[in-house]
Every structure is written in C-alpha cells, then in structure tokens.
Tab-separated table of C-alpha atoms in Angstrom:
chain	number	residue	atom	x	y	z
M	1	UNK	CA	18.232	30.354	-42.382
M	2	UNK	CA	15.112	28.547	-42.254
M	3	UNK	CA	16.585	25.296	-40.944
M	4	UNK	CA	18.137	27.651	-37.983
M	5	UNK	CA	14.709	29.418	-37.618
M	6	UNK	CA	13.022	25.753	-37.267
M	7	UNK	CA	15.759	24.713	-35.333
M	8	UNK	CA	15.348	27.690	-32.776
M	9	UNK	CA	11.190	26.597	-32.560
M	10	UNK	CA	11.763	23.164	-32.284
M	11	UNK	CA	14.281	23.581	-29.275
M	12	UNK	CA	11.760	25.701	-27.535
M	13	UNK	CA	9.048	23.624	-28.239
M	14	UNK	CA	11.098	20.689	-26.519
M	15	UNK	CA	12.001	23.034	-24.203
M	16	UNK	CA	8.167	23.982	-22.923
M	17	UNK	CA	6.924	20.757	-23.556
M	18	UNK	CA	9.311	18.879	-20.815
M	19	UNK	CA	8.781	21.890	-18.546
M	20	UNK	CA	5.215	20.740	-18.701
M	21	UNK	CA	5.776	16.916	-18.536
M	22	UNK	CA	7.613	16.876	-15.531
M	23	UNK	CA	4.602	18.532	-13.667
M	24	UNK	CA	2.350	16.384	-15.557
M	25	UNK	CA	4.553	13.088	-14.539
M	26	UNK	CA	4.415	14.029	-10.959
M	27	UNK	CA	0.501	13.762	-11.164
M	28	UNK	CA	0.579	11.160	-13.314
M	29	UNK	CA	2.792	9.448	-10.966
M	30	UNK	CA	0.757	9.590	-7.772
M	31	UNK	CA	-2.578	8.737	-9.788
M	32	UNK	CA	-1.006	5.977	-11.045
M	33	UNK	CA	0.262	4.803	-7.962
M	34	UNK	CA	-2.282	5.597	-5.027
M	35	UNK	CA	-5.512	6.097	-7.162
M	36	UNK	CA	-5.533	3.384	-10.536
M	37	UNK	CA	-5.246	0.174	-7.518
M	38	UNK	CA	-9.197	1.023	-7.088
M	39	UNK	CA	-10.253	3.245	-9.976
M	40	UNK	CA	-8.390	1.717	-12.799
M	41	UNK	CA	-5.733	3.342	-15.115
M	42	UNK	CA	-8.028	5.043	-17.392
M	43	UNK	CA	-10.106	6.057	-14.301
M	44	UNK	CA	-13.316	3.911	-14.898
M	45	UNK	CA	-13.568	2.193	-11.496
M	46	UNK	CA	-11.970	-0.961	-12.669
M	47	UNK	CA	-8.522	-1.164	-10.627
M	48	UNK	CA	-7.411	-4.489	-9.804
M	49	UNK	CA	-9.149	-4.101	-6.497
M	50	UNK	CA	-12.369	-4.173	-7.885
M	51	UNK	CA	-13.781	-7.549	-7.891
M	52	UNK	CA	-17.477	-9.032	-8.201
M	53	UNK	CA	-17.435	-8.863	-4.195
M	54	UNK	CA	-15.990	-5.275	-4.096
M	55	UNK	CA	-18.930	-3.604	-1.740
M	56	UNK	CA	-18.849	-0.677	-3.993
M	57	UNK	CA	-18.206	0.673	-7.424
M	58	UNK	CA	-15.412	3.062	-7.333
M	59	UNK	CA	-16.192	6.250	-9.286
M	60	UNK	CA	-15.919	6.472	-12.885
M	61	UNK	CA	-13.895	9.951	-13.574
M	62	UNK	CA	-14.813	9.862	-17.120
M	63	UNK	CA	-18.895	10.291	-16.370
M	64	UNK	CA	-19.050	14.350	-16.819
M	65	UNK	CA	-22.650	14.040	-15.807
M	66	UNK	CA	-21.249	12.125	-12.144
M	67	UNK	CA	-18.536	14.529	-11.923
M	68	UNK	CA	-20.596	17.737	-13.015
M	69	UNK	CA	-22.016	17.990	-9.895
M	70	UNK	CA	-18.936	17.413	-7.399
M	71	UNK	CA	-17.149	20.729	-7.294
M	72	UNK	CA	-13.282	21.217	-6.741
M	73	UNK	CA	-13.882	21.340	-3.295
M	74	UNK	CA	-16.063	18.585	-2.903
M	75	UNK	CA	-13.372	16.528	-5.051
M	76	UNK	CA	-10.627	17.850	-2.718
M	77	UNK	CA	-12.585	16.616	0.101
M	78	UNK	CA	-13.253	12.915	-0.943
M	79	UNK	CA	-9.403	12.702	-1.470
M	80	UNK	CA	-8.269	14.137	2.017
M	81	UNK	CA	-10.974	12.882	4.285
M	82	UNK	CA	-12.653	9.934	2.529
M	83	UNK	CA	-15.661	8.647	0.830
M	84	UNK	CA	-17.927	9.662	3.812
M	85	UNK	CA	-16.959	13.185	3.655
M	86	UNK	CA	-19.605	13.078	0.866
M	87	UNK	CA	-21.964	10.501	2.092
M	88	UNK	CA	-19.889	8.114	-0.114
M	89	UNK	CA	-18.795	4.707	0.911
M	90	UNK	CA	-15.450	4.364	3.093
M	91	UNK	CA	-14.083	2.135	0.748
M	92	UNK	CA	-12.291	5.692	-0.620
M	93	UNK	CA	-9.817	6.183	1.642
M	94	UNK	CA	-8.604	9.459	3.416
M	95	UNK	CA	-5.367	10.497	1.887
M	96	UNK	CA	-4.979	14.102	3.800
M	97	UNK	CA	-2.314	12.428	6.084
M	98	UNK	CA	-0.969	10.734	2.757
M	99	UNK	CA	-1.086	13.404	0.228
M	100	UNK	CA	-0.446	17.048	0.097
M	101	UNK	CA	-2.539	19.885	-0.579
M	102	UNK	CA	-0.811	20.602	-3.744
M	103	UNK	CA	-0.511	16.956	-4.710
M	104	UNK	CA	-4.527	16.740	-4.216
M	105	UNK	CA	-5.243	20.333	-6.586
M	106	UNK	CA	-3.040	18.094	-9.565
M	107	UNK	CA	-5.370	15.174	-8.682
M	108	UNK	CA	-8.263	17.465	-9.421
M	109	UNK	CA	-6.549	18.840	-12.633
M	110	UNK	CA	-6.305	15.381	-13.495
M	111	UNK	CA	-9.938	14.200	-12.925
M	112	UNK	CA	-11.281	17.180	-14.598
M	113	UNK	CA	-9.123	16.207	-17.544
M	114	UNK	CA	-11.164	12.861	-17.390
M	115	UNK	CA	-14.642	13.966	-17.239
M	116	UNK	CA	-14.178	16.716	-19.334
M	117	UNK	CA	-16.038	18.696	-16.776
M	118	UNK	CA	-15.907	21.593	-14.694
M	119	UNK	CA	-18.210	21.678	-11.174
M	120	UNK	CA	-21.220	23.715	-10.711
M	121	UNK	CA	-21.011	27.352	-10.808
M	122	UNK	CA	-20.267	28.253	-7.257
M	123	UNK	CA	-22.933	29.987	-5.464
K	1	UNK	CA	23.654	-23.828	18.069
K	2	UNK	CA	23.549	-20.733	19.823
K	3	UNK	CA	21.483	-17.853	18.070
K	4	UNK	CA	24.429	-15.719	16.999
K	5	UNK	CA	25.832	-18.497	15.046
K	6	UNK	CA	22.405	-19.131	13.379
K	7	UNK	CA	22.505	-14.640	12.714
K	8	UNK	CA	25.815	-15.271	10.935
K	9	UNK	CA	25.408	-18.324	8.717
K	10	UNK	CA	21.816	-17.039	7.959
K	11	UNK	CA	23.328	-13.543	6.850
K	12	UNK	CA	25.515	-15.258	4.503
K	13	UNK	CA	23.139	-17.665	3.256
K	14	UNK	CA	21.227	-14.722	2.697
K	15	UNK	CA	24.272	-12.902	0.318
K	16	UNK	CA	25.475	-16.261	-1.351
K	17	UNK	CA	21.832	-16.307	-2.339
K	18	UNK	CA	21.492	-12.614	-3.520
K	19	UNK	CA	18.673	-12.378	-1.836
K	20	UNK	CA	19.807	-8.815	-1.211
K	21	UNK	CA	19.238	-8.252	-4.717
K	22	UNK	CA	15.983	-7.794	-3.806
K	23	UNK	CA	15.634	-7.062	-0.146
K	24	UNK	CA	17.370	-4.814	1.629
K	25	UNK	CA	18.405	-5.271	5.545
K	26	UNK	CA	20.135	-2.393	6.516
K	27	UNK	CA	17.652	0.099	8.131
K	28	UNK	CA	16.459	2.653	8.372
K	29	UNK	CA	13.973	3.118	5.385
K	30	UNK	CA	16.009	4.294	2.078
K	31	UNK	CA	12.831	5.069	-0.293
K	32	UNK	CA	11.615	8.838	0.120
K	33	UNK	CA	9.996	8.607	-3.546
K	34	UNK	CA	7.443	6.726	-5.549
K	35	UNK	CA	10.179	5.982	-7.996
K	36	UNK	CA	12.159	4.805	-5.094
K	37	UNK	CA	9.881	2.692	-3.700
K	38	UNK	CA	8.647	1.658	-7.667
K	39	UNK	CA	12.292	0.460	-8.041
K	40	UNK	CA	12.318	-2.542	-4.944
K	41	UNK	CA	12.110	-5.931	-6.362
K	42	UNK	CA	10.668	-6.736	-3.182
K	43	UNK	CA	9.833	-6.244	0.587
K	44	UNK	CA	12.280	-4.214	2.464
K	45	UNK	CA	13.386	-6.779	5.519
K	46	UNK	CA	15.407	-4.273	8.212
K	47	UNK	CA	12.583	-5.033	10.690
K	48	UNK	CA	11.863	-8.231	9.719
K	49	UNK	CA	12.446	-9.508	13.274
K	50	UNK	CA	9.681	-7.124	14.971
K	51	UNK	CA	7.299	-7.601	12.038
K	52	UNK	CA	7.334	-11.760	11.524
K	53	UNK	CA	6.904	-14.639	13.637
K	54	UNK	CA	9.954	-16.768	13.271
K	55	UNK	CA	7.647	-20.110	13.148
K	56	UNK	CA	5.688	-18.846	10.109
K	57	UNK	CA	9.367	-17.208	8.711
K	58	UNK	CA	11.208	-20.625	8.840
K	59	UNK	CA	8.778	-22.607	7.430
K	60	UNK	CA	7.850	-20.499	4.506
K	61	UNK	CA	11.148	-19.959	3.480
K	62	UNK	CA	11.255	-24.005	2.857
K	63	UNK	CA	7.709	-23.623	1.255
K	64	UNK	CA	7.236	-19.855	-0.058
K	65	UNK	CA	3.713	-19.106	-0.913
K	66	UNK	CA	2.252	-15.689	-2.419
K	67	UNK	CA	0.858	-13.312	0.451
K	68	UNK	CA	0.197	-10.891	-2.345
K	69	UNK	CA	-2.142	-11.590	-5.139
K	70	UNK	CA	-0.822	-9.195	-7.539
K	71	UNK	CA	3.359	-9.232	-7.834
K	72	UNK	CA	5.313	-6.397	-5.295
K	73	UNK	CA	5.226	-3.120	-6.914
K	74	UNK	CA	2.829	-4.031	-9.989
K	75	UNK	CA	-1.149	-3.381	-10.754
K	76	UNK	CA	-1.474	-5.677	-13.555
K	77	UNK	CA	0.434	-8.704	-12.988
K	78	UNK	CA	-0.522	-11.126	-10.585
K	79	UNK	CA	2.007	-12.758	-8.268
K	80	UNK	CA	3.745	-15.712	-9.930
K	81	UNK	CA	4.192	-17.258	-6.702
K	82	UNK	CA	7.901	-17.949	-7.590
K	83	UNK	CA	9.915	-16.616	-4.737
K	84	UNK	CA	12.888	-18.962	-4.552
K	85	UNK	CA	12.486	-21.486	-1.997
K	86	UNK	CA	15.809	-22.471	0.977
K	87	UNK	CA	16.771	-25.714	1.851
K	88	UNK	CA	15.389	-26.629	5.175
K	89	UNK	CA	18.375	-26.249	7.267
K	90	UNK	CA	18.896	-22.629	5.234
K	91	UNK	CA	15.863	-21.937	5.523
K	92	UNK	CA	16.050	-22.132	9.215
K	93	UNK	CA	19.388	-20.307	9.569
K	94	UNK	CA	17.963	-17.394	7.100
K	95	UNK	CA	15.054	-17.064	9.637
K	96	UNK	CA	17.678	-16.466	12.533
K	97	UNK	CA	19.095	-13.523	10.891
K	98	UNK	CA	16.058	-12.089	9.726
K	99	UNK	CA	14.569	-12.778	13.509
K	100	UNK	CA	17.525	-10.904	14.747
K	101	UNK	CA	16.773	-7.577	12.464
K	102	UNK	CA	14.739	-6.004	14.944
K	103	UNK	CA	13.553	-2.523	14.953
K	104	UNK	CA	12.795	-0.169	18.509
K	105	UNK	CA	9.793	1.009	17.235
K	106	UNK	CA	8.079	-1.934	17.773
K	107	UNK	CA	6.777	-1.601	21.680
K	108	UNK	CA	6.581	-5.194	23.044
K	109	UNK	CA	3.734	-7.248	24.759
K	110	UNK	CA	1.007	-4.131	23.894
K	111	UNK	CA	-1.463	-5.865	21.311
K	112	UNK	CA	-2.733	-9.311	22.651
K	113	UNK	CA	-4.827	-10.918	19.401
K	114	UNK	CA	-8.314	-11.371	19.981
K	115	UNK	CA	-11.423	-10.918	17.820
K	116	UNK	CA	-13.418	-8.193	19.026
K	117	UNK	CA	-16.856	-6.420	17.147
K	118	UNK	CA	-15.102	-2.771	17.332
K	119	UNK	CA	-11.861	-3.872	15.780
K	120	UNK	CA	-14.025	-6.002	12.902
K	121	UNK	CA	-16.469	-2.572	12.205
K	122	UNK	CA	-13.300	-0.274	11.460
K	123	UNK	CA	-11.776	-2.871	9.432
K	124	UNK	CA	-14.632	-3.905	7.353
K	125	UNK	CA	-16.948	-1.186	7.063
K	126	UNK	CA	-15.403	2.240	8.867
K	127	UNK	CA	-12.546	2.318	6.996
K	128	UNK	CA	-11.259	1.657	3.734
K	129	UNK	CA	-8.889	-1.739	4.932
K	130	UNK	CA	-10.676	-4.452	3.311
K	131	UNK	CA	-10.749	-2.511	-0.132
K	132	UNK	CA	-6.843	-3.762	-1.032
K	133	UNK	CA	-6.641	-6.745	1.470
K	134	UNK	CA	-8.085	-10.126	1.376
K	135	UNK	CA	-9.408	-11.616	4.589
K	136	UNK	CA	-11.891	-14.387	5.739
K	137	UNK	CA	-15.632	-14.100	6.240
K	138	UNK	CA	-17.871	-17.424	6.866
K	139	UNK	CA	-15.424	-18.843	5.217
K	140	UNK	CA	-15.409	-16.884	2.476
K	141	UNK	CA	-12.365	-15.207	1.087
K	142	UNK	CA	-13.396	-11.439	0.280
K	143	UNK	CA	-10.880	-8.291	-0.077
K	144	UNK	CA	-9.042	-6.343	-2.653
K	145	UNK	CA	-5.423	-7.371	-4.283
K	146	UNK	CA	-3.244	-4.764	-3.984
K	147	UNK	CA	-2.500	-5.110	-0.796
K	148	UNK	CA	-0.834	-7.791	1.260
K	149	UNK	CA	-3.101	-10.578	2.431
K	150	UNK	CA	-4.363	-10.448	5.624
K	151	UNK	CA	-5.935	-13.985	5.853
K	152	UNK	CA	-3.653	-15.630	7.871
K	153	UNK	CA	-2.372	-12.178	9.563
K	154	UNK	CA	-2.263	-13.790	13.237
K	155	UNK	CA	0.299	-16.567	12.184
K	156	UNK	CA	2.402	-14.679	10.087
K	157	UNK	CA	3.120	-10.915	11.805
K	158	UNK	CA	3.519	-9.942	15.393
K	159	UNK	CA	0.557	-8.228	16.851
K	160	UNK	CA	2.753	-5.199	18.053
K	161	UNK	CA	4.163	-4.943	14.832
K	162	UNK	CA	0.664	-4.659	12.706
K	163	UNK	CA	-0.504	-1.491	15.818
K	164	UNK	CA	3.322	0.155	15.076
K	165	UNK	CA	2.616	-0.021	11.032
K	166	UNK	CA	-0.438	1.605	12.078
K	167	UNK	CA	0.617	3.903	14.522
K	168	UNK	CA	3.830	5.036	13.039
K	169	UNK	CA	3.817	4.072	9.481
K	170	UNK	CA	6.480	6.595	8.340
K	171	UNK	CA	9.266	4.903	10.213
K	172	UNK	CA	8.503	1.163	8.274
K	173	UNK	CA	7.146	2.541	4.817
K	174	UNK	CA	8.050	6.122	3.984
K	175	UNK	CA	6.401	5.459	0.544
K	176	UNK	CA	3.438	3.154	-0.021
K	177	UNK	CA	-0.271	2.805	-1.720
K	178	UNK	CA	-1.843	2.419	1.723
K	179	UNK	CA	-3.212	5.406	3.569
K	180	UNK	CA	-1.622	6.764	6.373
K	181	UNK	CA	-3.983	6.478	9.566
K	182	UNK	CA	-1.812	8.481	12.067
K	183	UNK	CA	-4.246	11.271	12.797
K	184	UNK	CA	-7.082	9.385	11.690
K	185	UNK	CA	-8.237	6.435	13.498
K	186	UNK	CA	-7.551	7.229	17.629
K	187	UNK	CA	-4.833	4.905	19.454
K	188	UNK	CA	-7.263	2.780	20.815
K	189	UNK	CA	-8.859	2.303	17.532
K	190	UNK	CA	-5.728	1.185	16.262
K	191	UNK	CA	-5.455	-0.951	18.453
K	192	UNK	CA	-8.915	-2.768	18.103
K	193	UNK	CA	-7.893	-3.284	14.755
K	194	UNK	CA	-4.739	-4.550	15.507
K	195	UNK	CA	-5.954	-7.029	17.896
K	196	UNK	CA	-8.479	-7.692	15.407
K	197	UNK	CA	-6.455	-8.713	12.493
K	198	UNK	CA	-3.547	-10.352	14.837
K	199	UNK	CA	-6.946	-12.705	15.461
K	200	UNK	CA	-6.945	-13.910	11.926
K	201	UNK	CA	-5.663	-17.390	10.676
K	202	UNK	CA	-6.419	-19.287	7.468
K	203	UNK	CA	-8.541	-21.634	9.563
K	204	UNK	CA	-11.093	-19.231	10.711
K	205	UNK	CA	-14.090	-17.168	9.971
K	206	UNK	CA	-12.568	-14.245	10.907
C-alpha cells in the first residue's frame, strides 16, 4: 500500500516536474541560443564574442546590485529595442523583430533567476 | 562545356560526395525551430547561386578555409577548419550547380559595393553588427565570433544578396542568432550597409 501510495507521488511529481521543464527548456533554449553568444552561458558577460577588443562589457546578470535597479520593463526594453533604449551601448542588439513578447517576459524570468533580484518598487 | 552539363555533373559530384549530408539544396527554408536549425551540420545552400560569387565558390572548394571562427551551430568550439576539400575539376563543376541554385528574392544590379562613412557608422557603432562578425580596421582584424566573417565580404557574397539577407531575412534564415533588422534600420540604411560591407576584401582597411 505504501509502495502504491509512493508510486502515485512519484508519478505526479514526474508528472509536474516535466510540465515545468518544457516551459523552462523553451527559455532555456532561446537564452542559450540568442543571448549566451555575448553574455556567456552562466550569464557573466563572457560569450565567445567577447574578446579583449570587444568595445563593451556585456552585462553580468548575476550582479543583483546592476540588475536591482533595471526594472522588468526596463529589462524588456533593452531586449526589444537595444542597448540604447537605456543609454547602453548598441552592441545589445534589438530583438523585438526577433523575439516575442512572451519569449522576452521568460527572458526576464530567467535574468531575475540570475541576479537573484527583483527591480525597484515601482513608483 | 555548356553550363547545364557543368549543373548536372556538379549535382552529382555533390551526392557521390554526401555533401548533402550536411547541406541541403532544395529550397525553400525547412528550419522553423531552434532545434531545427540546432540540428544542420552546416550552411543551408538553396540560394547559394544569389548569395556567392562563383570565382570565390570554385576556388574555395579546391582550398576550403574557415569563414567562421567558431564551428556552424556551436558556442564553444572553434571551427576546425576541416571542410572537405574537391578536386579542382570537381571543385569547379560543384560551383556550377551551386551557381545555378538561385533564389527570386535576390533583386539584381541594386547594391553597387563602395565604402561609404554612413554605411561604416551603422555597422560599427549604430548597430550591434560588428559584435558577432570580424572585419578589418587599419589593418587590424576586430569583431566577434559567432557570426560569419565579414573580412573578405566583397569577394565572397553578392552585394544584392547581403541588402536581401537584410531586407528580407525570413525568406533565407527563418531561424538564426542574428537580429532581424526588417523594421529597424530604413531601406536606404540597409543599403549603406550593404554597399558598405560588399566594399570589404582581405586586402583592405575597410
């Protein structure tokens, strides 16, 4: 009886949990393919783009006080319309005729997740 | 020789060779995924007739040498510079029927190459270009990796070509790591930097 019982959890454990990878995997996916080239895959800047001449250094995702004071919008922003939507440098592109809105929110999920941060309170 | 003749012998040089185990030559673009596009071995080559310049094509099938630092498709490994290389004569009939794969959305006789300040300030500081590909400056080889180079862009694409990739991106490379600029830089701007980079050879400055 307990075997079934454990049984029963363990299948809807499995269950929930690939639910929640295959969202996760679709981020993952896009990071890994349109964002790591420039900010590396563990999101410190260092993509294989970046060398000594690189005219700028990409942003580090996991610097919570960096990414403390970008809010969701801002973040959404840089993505869509480039580094100089935010008096950054061009050298981050403008994905909003690349990526979709809701590809962009899982991007944020995902750089949150690497800060460890949340933006300042809105006013 | 006539041409046709070359299109057939180079299309089956191009299967005895398996080259189509890599490349694929039947448009129009297959790949509507990342996986899709993570799974090519290699360039897609449907258009290969609008997007090369049968000189450079010939020759560096005879003498392949890497255009992409890192290898197709990967963001740690750096190209191993090991495409297989043809025979000369196969080589040349290879480069007819790649010459003859020729795609309609490649308007002819619009881009004429030529080096000009507006097309050099969008590609190096505007926009994002010379972040993934490497070009010449004083002589000086600058640019990121991931990206195709662009150094000797003028004697290896077709200046219409590099303004239709621009212009209508979609229709070559559903899926890729490269922005799409439809909607972002203006036609004209586009075509700067197409005339621009159609300016570049090894030899210069750029």
């Amino acid at each position: 009886m307990k075997m079934i019982r454990s049984a029963i959890v363990l299948t809807f454990a499995v269950v929930l949990l690939s639910a929640g990878a295959a969202k996760a995997a679709d981020t993952e996916t896009i990071f890994k393919f349109y964002c790591v080239q420039c900010h590396g895959a563990a999101g410190n800047g260092d993509g294989p783009n970046v060398s000594p001449d690189f005219p700028v250094t990409p942003r580090n995702f996991n610097k919570a006080d960096e990414m403390g004071k970008l809010t969701d919008l801002d973040i959404k922003n840089v993505i869509k319309e480039g580094g100089p939507s935010v008096s950054k440098s061009p050298m981050m592109p403008p994905w909003g005729k690349t990526l979709t809105d809701g590809e962009i929110d899982g991007l944020i999920v995902k750089l949150r997740a690497f800060c460890k941060c949340t933006g300042p309170a809105a006013k | 020789m006539s041409a046709s003749a070359g299109f057939a012998d180079g299309a089956k040089v191009f299967a005895d060779k398996g080259c189509g185990g890599c490349h694929y030559t039947d448009g129009p673009a297959k790949e509507k995924t990342i996986e899709d596009q993570l799974a090519k071995k290699g360039p897609e080559l449907w258009y290969a007739g609008s997007k090369f310049k049968g000189e450079w094509l010939g020759a560096w099938l005879a003498d392949p040498q890497p255009i992409r630092p890192m290898k197709y498709n990967s963001l740690t490994d750096k190209n191993a510079g090991d495409h297989p290389k043809l025979a000369a004569a196969e080589a040349g009939e290879v480069k007819d029927f790649l010459m003859g794969l020729v795609s309609k959305d490649v308007p002819a006789g619009v881009v004429t190459p030529k080096s000009n300040p507006q097309g050099k300030l969008i590609f190096i500081k505007k926009m994002p270009c010379s972040g993934c590909h490497k070009y010449q400056t004083g002589g000086k080889l600058v640019g990121g990796n991931t990206g195709p180079s662009l150094v000797d862009a003028g004697v290896r694409l077709n200046p219409d070509w590099i303004l239709a990739y621009l212009a209508n991106a979609q229709v070559f490379k559903p899926v890729k790591d490269m922005p799409n600029f439809d909607g972002i830089l203006s036609k004209p701007d586009m075509e700067k930097v197409a005339a621009h980079v159609a300016s570049f050879t090894a030899a210069d400055a750029n």
